[in-house]
mmCIF file of C-alpha atoms in Angstrom:
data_model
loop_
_atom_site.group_PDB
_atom_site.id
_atom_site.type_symbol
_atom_site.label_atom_id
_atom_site.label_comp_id
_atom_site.label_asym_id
_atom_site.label_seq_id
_atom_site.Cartn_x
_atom_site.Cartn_y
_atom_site.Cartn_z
ATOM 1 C CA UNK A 1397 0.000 0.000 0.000
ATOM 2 C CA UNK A 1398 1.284 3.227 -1.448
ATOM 3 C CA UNK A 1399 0.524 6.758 0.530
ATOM 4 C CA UNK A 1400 0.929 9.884 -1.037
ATOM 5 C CA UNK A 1401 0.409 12.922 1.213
ATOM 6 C CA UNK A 1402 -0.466 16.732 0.667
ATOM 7 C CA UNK A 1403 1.062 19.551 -0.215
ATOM 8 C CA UNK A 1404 3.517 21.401 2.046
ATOM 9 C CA UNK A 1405 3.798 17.905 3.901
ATOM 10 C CA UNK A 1406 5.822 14.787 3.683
ATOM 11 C CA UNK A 1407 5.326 11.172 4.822
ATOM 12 C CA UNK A 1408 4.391 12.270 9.061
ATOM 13 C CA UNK A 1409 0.976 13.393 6.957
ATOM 14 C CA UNK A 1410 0.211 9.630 7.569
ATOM 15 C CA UNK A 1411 1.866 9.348 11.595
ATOM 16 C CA UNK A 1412 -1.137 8.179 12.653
ATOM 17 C CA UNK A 1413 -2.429 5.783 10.351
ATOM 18 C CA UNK A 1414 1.189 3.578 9.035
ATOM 19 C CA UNK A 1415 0.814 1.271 11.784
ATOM 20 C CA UNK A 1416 -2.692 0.563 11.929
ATOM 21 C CA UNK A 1417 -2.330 -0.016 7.856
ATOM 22 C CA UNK A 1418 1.040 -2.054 7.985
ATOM 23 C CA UNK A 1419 -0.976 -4.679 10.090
ATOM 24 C CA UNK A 1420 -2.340 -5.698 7.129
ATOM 25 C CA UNK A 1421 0.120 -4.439 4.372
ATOM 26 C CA UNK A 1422 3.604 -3.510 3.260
ATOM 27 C CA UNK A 1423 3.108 -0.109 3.949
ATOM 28 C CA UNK A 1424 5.288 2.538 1.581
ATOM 29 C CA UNK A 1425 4.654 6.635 2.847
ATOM 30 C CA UNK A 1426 6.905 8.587 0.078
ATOM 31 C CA UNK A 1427 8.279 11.726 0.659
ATOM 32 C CA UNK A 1428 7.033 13.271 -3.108
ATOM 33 C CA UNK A 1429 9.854 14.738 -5.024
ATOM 34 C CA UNK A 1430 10.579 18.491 -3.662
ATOM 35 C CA UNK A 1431 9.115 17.612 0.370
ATOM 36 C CA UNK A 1432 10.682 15.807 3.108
ATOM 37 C CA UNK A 1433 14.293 13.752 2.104
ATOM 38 C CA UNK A 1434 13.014 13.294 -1.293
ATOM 39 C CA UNK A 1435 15.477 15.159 -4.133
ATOM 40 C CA UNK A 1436 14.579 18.857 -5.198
ATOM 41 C CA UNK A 1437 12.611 19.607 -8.350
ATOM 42 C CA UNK A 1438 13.876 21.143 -11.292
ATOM 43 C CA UNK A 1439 12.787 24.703 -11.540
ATOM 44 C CA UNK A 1440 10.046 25.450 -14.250
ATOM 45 C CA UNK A 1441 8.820 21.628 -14.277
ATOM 46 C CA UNK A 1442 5.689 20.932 -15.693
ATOM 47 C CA UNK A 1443 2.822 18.890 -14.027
ATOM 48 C CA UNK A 1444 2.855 16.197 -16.514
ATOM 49 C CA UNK A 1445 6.341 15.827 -15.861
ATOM 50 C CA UNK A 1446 6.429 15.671 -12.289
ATOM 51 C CA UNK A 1447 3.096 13.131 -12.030
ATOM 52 C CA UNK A 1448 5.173 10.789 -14.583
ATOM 53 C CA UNK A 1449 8.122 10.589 -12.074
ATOM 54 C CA UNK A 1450 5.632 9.765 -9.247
ATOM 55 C CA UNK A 1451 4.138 6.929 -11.622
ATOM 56 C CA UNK A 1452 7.765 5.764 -12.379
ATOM 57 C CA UNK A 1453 8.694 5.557 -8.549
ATOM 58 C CA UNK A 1454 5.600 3.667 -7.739
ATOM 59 C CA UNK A 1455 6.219 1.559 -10.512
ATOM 60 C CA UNK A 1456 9.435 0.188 -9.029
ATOM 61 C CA UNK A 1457 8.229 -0.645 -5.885
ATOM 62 C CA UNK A 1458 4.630 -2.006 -7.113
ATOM 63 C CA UNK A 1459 6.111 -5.319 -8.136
ATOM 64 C CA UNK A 1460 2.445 -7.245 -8.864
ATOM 65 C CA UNK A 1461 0.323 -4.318 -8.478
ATOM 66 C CA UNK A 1462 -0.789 -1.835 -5.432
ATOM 67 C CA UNK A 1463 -3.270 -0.074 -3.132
ATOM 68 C CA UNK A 1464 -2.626 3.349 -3.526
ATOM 69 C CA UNK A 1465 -3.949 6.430 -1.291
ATOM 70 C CA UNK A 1466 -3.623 10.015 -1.697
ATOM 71 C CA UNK A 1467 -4.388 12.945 0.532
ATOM 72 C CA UNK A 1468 -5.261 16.454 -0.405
ATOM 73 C CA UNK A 1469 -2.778 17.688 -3.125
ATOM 74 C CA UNK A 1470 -1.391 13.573 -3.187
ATOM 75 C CA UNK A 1471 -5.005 12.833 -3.766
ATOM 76 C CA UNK A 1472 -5.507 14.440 -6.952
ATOM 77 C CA UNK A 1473 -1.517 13.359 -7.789
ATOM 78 C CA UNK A 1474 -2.748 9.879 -6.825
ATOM 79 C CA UNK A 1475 -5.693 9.453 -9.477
ATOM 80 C CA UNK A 1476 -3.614 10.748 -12.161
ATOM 81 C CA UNK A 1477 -0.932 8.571 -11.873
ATOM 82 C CA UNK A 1478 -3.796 5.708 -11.326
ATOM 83 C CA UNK A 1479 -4.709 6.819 -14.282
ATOM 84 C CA UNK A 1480 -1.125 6.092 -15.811
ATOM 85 C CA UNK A 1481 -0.351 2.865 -14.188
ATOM 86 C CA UNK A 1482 -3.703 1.271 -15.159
ATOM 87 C CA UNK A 1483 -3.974 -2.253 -13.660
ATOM 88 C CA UNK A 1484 -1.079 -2.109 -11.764
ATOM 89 C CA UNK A 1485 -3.364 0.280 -9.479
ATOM 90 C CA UNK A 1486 -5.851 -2.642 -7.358
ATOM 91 C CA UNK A 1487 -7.943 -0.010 -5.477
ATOM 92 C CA UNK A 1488 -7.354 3.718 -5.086
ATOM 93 C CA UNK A 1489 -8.292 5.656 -1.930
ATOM 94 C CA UNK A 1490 -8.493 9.547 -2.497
ATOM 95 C CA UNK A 1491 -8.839 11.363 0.704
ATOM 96 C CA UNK A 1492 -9.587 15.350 0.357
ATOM 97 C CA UNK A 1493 -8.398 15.138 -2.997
ATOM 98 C CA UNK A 1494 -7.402 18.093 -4.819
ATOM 99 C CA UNK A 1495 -8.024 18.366 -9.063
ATOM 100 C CA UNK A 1496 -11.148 20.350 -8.848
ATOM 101 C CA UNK A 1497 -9.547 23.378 -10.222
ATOM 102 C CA UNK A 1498 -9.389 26.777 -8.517
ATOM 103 C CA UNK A 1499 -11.833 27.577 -5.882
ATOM 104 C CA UNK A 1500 -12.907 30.952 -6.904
ATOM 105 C CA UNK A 1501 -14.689 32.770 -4.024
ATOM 106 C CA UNK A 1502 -13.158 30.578 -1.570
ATOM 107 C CA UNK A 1503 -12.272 32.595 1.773
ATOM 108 C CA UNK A 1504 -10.177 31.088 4.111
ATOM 109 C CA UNK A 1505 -8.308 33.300 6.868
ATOM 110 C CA UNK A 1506 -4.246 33.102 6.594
ATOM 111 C CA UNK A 1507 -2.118 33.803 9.584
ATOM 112 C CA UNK A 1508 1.076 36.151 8.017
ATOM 113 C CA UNK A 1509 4.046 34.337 8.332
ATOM 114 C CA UNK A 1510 6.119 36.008 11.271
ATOM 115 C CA UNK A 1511 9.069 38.262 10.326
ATOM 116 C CA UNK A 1512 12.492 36.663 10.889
ATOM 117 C CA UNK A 1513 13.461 38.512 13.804
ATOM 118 C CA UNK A 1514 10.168 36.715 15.472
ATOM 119 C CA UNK A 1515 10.244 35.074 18.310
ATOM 120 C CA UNK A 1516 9.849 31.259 18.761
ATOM 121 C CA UNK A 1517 6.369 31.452 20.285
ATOM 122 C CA UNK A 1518 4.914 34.008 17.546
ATOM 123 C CA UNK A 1519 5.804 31.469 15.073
ATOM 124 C CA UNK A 1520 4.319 28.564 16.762
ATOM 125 C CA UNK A 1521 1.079 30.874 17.243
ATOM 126 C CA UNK A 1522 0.783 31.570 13.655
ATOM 127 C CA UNK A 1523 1.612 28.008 12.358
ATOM 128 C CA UNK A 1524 -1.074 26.684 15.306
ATOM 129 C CA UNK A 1525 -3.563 29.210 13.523
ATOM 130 C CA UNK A 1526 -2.977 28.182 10.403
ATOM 131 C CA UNK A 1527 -3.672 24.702 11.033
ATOM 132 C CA UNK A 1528 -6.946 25.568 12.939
ATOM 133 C CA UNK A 1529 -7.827 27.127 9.612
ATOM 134 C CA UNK A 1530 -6.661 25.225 7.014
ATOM 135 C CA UNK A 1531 -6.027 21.508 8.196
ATOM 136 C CA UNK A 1532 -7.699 20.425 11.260
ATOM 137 C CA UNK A 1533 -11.396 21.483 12.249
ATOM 138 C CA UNK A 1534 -9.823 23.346 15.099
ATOM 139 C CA UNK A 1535 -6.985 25.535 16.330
ATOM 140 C CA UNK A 1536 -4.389 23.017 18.444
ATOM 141 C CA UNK A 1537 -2.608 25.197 21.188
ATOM 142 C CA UNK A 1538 0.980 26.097 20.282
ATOM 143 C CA UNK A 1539 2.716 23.928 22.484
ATOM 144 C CA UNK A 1540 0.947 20.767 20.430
ATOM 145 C CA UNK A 1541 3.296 17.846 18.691
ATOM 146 C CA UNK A 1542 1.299 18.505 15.493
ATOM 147 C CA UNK A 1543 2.990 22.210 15.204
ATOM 148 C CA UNK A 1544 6.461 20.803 15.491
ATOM 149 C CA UNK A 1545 5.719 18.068 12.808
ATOM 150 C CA UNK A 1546 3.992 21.371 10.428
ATOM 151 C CA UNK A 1547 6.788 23.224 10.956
ATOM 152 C CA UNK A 1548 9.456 20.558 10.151
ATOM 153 C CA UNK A 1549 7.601 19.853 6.719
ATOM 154 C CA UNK A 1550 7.047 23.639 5.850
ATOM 155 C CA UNK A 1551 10.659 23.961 6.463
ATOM 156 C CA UNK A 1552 11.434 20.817 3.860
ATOM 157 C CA UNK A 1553 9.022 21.838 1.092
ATOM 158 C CA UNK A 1554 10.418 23.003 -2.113
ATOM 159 C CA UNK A 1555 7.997 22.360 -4.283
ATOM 160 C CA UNK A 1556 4.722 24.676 -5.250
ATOM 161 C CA UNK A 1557 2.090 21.525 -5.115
ATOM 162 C CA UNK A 1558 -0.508 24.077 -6.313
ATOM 163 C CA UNK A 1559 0.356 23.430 -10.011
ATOM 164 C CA UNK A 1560 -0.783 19.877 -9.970
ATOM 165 C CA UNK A 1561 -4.029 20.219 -7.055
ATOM 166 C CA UNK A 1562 -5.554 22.819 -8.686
ATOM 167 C CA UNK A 1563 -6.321 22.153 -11.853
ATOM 168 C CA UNK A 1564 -9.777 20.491 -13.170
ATOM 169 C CA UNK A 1565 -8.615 17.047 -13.312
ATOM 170 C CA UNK A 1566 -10.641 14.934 -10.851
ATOM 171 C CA UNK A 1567 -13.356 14.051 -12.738
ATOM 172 C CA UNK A 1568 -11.553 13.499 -16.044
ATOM 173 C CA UNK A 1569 -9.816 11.133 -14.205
ATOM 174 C CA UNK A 1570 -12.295 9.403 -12.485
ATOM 175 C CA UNK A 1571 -14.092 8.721 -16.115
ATOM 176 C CA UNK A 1572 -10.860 6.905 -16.814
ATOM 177 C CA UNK A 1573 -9.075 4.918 -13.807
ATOM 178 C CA UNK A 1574 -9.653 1.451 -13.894
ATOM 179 C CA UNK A 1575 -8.946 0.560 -9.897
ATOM 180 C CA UNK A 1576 -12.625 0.729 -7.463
ATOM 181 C CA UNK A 1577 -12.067 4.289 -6.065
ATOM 182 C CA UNK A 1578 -13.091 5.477 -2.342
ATOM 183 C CA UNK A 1579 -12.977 9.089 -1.428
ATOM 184 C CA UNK A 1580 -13.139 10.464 1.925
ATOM 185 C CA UNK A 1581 -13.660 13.792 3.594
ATOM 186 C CA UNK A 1582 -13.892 14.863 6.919
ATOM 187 C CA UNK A 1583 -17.098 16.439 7.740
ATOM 188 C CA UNK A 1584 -15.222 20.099 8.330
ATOM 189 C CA UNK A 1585 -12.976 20.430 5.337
ATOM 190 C CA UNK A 1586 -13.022 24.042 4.742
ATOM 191 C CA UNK A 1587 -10.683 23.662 1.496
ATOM 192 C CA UNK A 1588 -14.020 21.353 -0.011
ATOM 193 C CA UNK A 1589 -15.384 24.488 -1.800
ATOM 194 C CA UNK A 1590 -18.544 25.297 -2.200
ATOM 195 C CA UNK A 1591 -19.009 22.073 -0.769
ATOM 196 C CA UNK A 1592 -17.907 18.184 0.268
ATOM 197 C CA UNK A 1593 -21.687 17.711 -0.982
ATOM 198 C CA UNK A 1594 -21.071 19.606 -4.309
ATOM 199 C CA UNK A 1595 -17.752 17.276 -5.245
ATOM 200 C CA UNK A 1596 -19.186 13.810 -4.069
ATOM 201 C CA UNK A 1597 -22.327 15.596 -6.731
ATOM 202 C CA UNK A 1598 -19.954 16.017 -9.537
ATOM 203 C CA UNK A 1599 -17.766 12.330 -9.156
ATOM 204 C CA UNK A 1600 -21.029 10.553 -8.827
ATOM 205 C CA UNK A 1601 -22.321 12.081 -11.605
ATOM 206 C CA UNK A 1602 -19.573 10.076 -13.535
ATOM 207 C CA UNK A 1603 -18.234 7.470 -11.314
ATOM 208 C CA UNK A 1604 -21.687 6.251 -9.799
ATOM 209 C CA UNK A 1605 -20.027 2.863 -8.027
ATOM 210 C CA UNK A 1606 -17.227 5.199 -5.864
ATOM 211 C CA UNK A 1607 -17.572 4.262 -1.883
ATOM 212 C CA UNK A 1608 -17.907 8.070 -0.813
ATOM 213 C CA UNK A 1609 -17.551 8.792 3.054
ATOM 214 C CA UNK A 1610 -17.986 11.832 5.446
ATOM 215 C CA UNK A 1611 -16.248 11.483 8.772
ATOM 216 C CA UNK A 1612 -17.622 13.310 11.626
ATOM 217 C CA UNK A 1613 -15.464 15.581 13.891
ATOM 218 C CA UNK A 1614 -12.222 15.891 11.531
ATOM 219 C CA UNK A 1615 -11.178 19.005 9.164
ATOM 220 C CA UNK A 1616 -9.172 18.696 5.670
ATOM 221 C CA UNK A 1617 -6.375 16.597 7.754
ATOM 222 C CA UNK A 1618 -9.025 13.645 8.553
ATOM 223 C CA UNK A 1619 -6.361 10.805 8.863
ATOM 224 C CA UNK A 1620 -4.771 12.415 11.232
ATOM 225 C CA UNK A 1621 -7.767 14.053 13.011
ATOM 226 C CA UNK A 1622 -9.975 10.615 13.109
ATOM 227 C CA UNK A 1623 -7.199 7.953 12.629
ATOM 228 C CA UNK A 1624 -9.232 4.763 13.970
ATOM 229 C CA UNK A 1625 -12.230 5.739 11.784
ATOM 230 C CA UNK A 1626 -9.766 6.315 8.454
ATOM 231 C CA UNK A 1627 -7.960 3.430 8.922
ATOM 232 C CA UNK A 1628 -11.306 1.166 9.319
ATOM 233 C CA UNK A 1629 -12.508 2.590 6.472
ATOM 234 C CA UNK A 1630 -9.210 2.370 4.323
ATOM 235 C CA UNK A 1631 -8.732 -1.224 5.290
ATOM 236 C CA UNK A 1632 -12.438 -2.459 4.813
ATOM 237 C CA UNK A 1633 -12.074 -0.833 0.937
ATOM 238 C CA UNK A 1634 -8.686 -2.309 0.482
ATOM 239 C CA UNK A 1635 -9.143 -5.611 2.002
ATOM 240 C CA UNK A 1636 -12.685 -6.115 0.864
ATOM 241 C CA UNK A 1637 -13.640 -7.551 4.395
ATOM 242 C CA UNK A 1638 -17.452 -6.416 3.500
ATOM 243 C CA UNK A 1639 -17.142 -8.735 0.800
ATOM 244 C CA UNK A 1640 -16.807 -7.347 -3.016
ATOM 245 C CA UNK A 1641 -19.989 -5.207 -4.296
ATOM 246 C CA UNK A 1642 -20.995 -6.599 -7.303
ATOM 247 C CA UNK A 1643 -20.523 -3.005 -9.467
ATOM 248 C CA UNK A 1644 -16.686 -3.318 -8.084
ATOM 249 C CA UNK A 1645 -15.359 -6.739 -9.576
#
Protein backbone atom coordinates (compact mmCIF):
# COMPACT_ATOMS: atom_id res chain seq x y z
CA UNK A 1 0.00 0.00 0.00
CA UNK A 2 1.28 3.23 -1.45
CA UNK A 3 0.52 6.76 0.53
CA UNK A 4 0.93 9.88 -1.04
CA UNK A 5 0.41 12.92 1.21
CA UNK A 6 -0.47 16.73 0.67
CA UNK A 7 1.06 19.55 -0.21
CA UNK A 8 3.52 21.40 2.05
CA UNK A 9 3.80 17.91 3.90
CA UNK A 10 5.82 14.79 3.68
CA UNK A 11 5.33 11.17 4.82
CA UNK A 12 4.39 12.27 9.06
CA UNK A 13 0.98 13.39 6.96
CA UNK A 14 0.21 9.63 7.57
CA UNK A 15 1.87 9.35 11.60
CA UNK A 16 -1.14 8.18 12.65
CA UNK A 17 -2.43 5.78 10.35
CA UNK A 18 1.19 3.58 9.03
CA UNK A 19 0.81 1.27 11.78
CA UNK A 20 -2.69 0.56 11.93
CA UNK A 21 -2.33 -0.02 7.86
CA UNK A 22 1.04 -2.05 7.98
CA UNK A 23 -0.98 -4.68 10.09
CA UNK A 24 -2.34 -5.70 7.13
CA UNK A 25 0.12 -4.44 4.37
CA UNK A 26 3.60 -3.51 3.26
CA UNK A 27 3.11 -0.11 3.95
CA UNK A 28 5.29 2.54 1.58
CA UNK A 29 4.65 6.63 2.85
CA UNK A 30 6.90 8.59 0.08
CA UNK A 31 8.28 11.73 0.66
CA UNK A 32 7.03 13.27 -3.11
CA UNK A 33 9.85 14.74 -5.02
CA UNK A 34 10.58 18.49 -3.66
CA UNK A 35 9.11 17.61 0.37
CA UNK A 36 10.68 15.81 3.11
CA UNK A 37 14.29 13.75 2.10
CA UNK A 38 13.01 13.29 -1.29
CA UNK A 39 15.48 15.16 -4.13
CA UNK A 40 14.58 18.86 -5.20
CA UNK A 41 12.61 19.61 -8.35
CA UNK A 42 13.88 21.14 -11.29
CA UNK A 43 12.79 24.70 -11.54
CA UNK A 44 10.05 25.45 -14.25
CA UNK A 45 8.82 21.63 -14.28
CA UNK A 46 5.69 20.93 -15.69
CA UNK A 47 2.82 18.89 -14.03
CA UNK A 48 2.85 16.20 -16.51
CA UNK A 49 6.34 15.83 -15.86
CA UNK A 50 6.43 15.67 -12.29
CA UNK A 51 3.10 13.13 -12.03
CA UNK A 52 5.17 10.79 -14.58
CA UNK A 53 8.12 10.59 -12.07
CA UNK A 54 5.63 9.76 -9.25
CA UNK A 55 4.14 6.93 -11.62
CA UNK A 56 7.76 5.76 -12.38
CA UNK A 57 8.69 5.56 -8.55
CA UNK A 58 5.60 3.67 -7.74
CA UNK A 59 6.22 1.56 -10.51
CA UNK A 60 9.44 0.19 -9.03
CA UNK A 61 8.23 -0.64 -5.88
CA UNK A 62 4.63 -2.01 -7.11
CA UNK A 63 6.11 -5.32 -8.14
CA UNK A 64 2.45 -7.25 -8.86
CA UNK A 65 0.32 -4.32 -8.48
CA UNK A 66 -0.79 -1.83 -5.43
CA UNK A 67 -3.27 -0.07 -3.13
CA UNK A 68 -2.63 3.35 -3.53
CA UNK A 69 -3.95 6.43 -1.29
CA UNK A 70 -3.62 10.02 -1.70
CA UNK A 71 -4.39 12.95 0.53
CA UNK A 72 -5.26 16.45 -0.41
CA UNK A 73 -2.78 17.69 -3.12
CA UNK A 74 -1.39 13.57 -3.19
CA UNK A 75 -5.00 12.83 -3.77
CA UNK A 76 -5.51 14.44 -6.95
CA UNK A 77 -1.52 13.36 -7.79
CA UNK A 78 -2.75 9.88 -6.82
CA UNK A 79 -5.69 9.45 -9.48
CA UNK A 80 -3.61 10.75 -12.16
CA UNK A 81 -0.93 8.57 -11.87
CA UNK A 82 -3.80 5.71 -11.33
CA UNK A 83 -4.71 6.82 -14.28
CA UNK A 84 -1.13 6.09 -15.81
CA UNK A 85 -0.35 2.87 -14.19
CA UNK A 86 -3.70 1.27 -15.16
CA UNK A 87 -3.97 -2.25 -13.66
CA UNK A 88 -1.08 -2.11 -11.76
CA UNK A 89 -3.36 0.28 -9.48
CA UNK A 90 -5.85 -2.64 -7.36
CA UNK A 91 -7.94 -0.01 -5.48
CA UNK A 92 -7.35 3.72 -5.09
CA UNK A 93 -8.29 5.66 -1.93
CA UNK A 94 -8.49 9.55 -2.50
CA UNK A 95 -8.84 11.36 0.70
CA UNK A 96 -9.59 15.35 0.36
CA UNK A 97 -8.40 15.14 -3.00
CA UNK A 98 -7.40 18.09 -4.82
CA UNK A 99 -8.02 18.37 -9.06
CA UNK A 100 -11.15 20.35 -8.85
CA UNK A 101 -9.55 23.38 -10.22
CA UNK A 102 -9.39 26.78 -8.52
CA UNK A 103 -11.83 27.58 -5.88
CA UNK A 104 -12.91 30.95 -6.90
CA UNK A 105 -14.69 32.77 -4.02
CA UNK A 106 -13.16 30.58 -1.57
CA UNK A 107 -12.27 32.60 1.77
CA UNK A 108 -10.18 31.09 4.11
CA UNK A 109 -8.31 33.30 6.87
CA UNK A 110 -4.25 33.10 6.59
CA UNK A 111 -2.12 33.80 9.58
CA UNK A 112 1.08 36.15 8.02
CA UNK A 113 4.05 34.34 8.33
CA UNK A 114 6.12 36.01 11.27
CA UNK A 115 9.07 38.26 10.33
CA UNK A 116 12.49 36.66 10.89
CA UNK A 117 13.46 38.51 13.80
CA UNK A 118 10.17 36.72 15.47
CA UNK A 119 10.24 35.07 18.31
CA UNK A 120 9.85 31.26 18.76
CA UNK A 121 6.37 31.45 20.29
CA UNK A 122 4.91 34.01 17.55
CA UNK A 123 5.80 31.47 15.07
CA UNK A 124 4.32 28.56 16.76
CA UNK A 125 1.08 30.87 17.24
CA UNK A 126 0.78 31.57 13.65
CA UNK A 127 1.61 28.01 12.36
CA UNK A 128 -1.07 26.68 15.31
CA UNK A 129 -3.56 29.21 13.52
CA UNK A 130 -2.98 28.18 10.40
CA UNK A 131 -3.67 24.70 11.03
CA UNK A 132 -6.95 25.57 12.94
CA UNK A 133 -7.83 27.13 9.61
CA UNK A 134 -6.66 25.23 7.01
CA UNK A 135 -6.03 21.51 8.20
CA UNK A 136 -7.70 20.42 11.26
CA UNK A 137 -11.40 21.48 12.25
CA UNK A 138 -9.82 23.35 15.10
CA UNK A 139 -6.99 25.53 16.33
CA UNK A 140 -4.39 23.02 18.44
CA UNK A 141 -2.61 25.20 21.19
CA UNK A 142 0.98 26.10 20.28
CA UNK A 143 2.72 23.93 22.48
CA UNK A 144 0.95 20.77 20.43
CA UNK A 145 3.30 17.85 18.69
CA UNK A 146 1.30 18.51 15.49
CA UNK A 147 2.99 22.21 15.20
CA UNK A 148 6.46 20.80 15.49
CA UNK A 149 5.72 18.07 12.81
CA UNK A 150 3.99 21.37 10.43
CA UNK A 151 6.79 23.22 10.96
CA UNK A 152 9.46 20.56 10.15
CA UNK A 153 7.60 19.85 6.72
CA UNK A 154 7.05 23.64 5.85
CA UNK A 155 10.66 23.96 6.46
CA UNK A 156 11.43 20.82 3.86
CA UNK A 157 9.02 21.84 1.09
CA UNK A 158 10.42 23.00 -2.11
CA UNK A 159 8.00 22.36 -4.28
CA UNK A 160 4.72 24.68 -5.25
CA UNK A 161 2.09 21.53 -5.12
CA UNK A 162 -0.51 24.08 -6.31
CA UNK A 163 0.36 23.43 -10.01
CA UNK A 164 -0.78 19.88 -9.97
CA UNK A 165 -4.03 20.22 -7.06
CA UNK A 166 -5.55 22.82 -8.69
CA UNK A 167 -6.32 22.15 -11.85
CA UNK A 168 -9.78 20.49 -13.17
CA UNK A 169 -8.61 17.05 -13.31
CA UNK A 170 -10.64 14.93 -10.85
CA UNK A 171 -13.36 14.05 -12.74
CA UNK A 172 -11.55 13.50 -16.04
CA UNK A 173 -9.82 11.13 -14.20
CA UNK A 174 -12.30 9.40 -12.48
CA UNK A 175 -14.09 8.72 -16.12
CA UNK A 176 -10.86 6.91 -16.81
CA UNK A 177 -9.08 4.92 -13.81
CA UNK A 178 -9.65 1.45 -13.89
CA UNK A 179 -8.95 0.56 -9.90
CA UNK A 180 -12.63 0.73 -7.46
CA UNK A 181 -12.07 4.29 -6.07
CA UNK A 182 -13.09 5.48 -2.34
CA UNK A 183 -12.98 9.09 -1.43
CA UNK A 184 -13.14 10.46 1.92
CA UNK A 185 -13.66 13.79 3.59
CA UNK A 186 -13.89 14.86 6.92
CA UNK A 187 -17.10 16.44 7.74
CA UNK A 188 -15.22 20.10 8.33
CA UNK A 189 -12.98 20.43 5.34
CA UNK A 190 -13.02 24.04 4.74
CA UNK A 191 -10.68 23.66 1.50
CA UNK A 192 -14.02 21.35 -0.01
CA UNK A 193 -15.38 24.49 -1.80
CA UNK A 194 -18.54 25.30 -2.20
CA UNK A 195 -19.01 22.07 -0.77
CA UNK A 196 -17.91 18.18 0.27
CA UNK A 197 -21.69 17.71 -0.98
CA UNK A 198 -21.07 19.61 -4.31
CA UNK A 199 -17.75 17.28 -5.25
CA UNK A 200 -19.19 13.81 -4.07
CA UNK A 201 -22.33 15.60 -6.73
CA UNK A 202 -19.95 16.02 -9.54
CA UNK A 203 -17.77 12.33 -9.16
CA UNK A 204 -21.03 10.55 -8.83
CA UNK A 205 -22.32 12.08 -11.60
CA UNK A 206 -19.57 10.08 -13.53
CA UNK A 207 -18.23 7.47 -11.31
CA UNK A 208 -21.69 6.25 -9.80
CA UNK A 209 -20.03 2.86 -8.03
CA UNK A 210 -17.23 5.20 -5.86
CA UNK A 211 -17.57 4.26 -1.88
CA UNK A 212 -17.91 8.07 -0.81
CA UNK A 213 -17.55 8.79 3.05
CA UNK A 214 -17.99 11.83 5.45
CA UNK A 215 -16.25 11.48 8.77
CA UNK A 216 -17.62 13.31 11.63
CA UNK A 217 -15.46 15.58 13.89
CA UNK A 218 -12.22 15.89 11.53
CA UNK A 219 -11.18 19.01 9.16
CA UNK A 220 -9.17 18.70 5.67
CA UNK A 221 -6.38 16.60 7.75
CA UNK A 222 -9.02 13.64 8.55
CA UNK A 223 -6.36 10.80 8.86
CA UNK A 224 -4.77 12.41 11.23
CA UNK A 225 -7.77 14.05 13.01
CA UNK A 226 -9.98 10.62 13.11
CA UNK A 227 -7.20 7.95 12.63
CA UNK A 228 -9.23 4.76 13.97
CA UNK A 229 -12.23 5.74 11.78
CA UNK A 230 -9.77 6.31 8.45
CA UNK A 231 -7.96 3.43 8.92
CA UNK A 232 -11.31 1.17 9.32
CA UNK A 233 -12.51 2.59 6.47
CA UNK A 234 -9.21 2.37 4.32
CA UNK A 235 -8.73 -1.22 5.29
CA UNK A 236 -12.44 -2.46 4.81
CA UNK A 237 -12.07 -0.83 0.94
CA UNK A 238 -8.69 -2.31 0.48
CA UNK A 239 -9.14 -5.61 2.00
CA UNK A 240 -12.68 -6.12 0.86
CA UNK A 241 -13.64 -7.55 4.39
CA UNK A 242 -17.45 -6.42 3.50
CA UNK A 243 -17.14 -8.73 0.80
CA UNK A 244 -16.81 -7.35 -3.02
CA UNK A 245 -19.99 -5.21 -4.30
CA UNK A 246 -20.99 -6.60 -7.30
CA UNK A 247 -20.52 -3.01 -9.47
CA UNK A 248 -16.69 -3.32 -8.08
CA UNK A 249 -15.36 -6.74 -9.58
Amino acid sequence: MILLHGGVGSWTHWIRNIEALADRYRVIAFDLPGYGASPDVPAGIRPEDYIAWVASAIRTVADGGCDLVGFSFGGALAARVAVQLGATVRRLSLLAPGGFGIPIGRSIPTAKSPSSGASVAERRAAVAANLGHWMLSKRPPPEADVVDLQIANIERARFDSRIVSLRETMIADMLRIAAPVQLVWGELDRLAYPSIAARIEACRAVRPNARYEVVVGAGHWVQYEQPEKVNQLILQFHGDLDGPRPDER
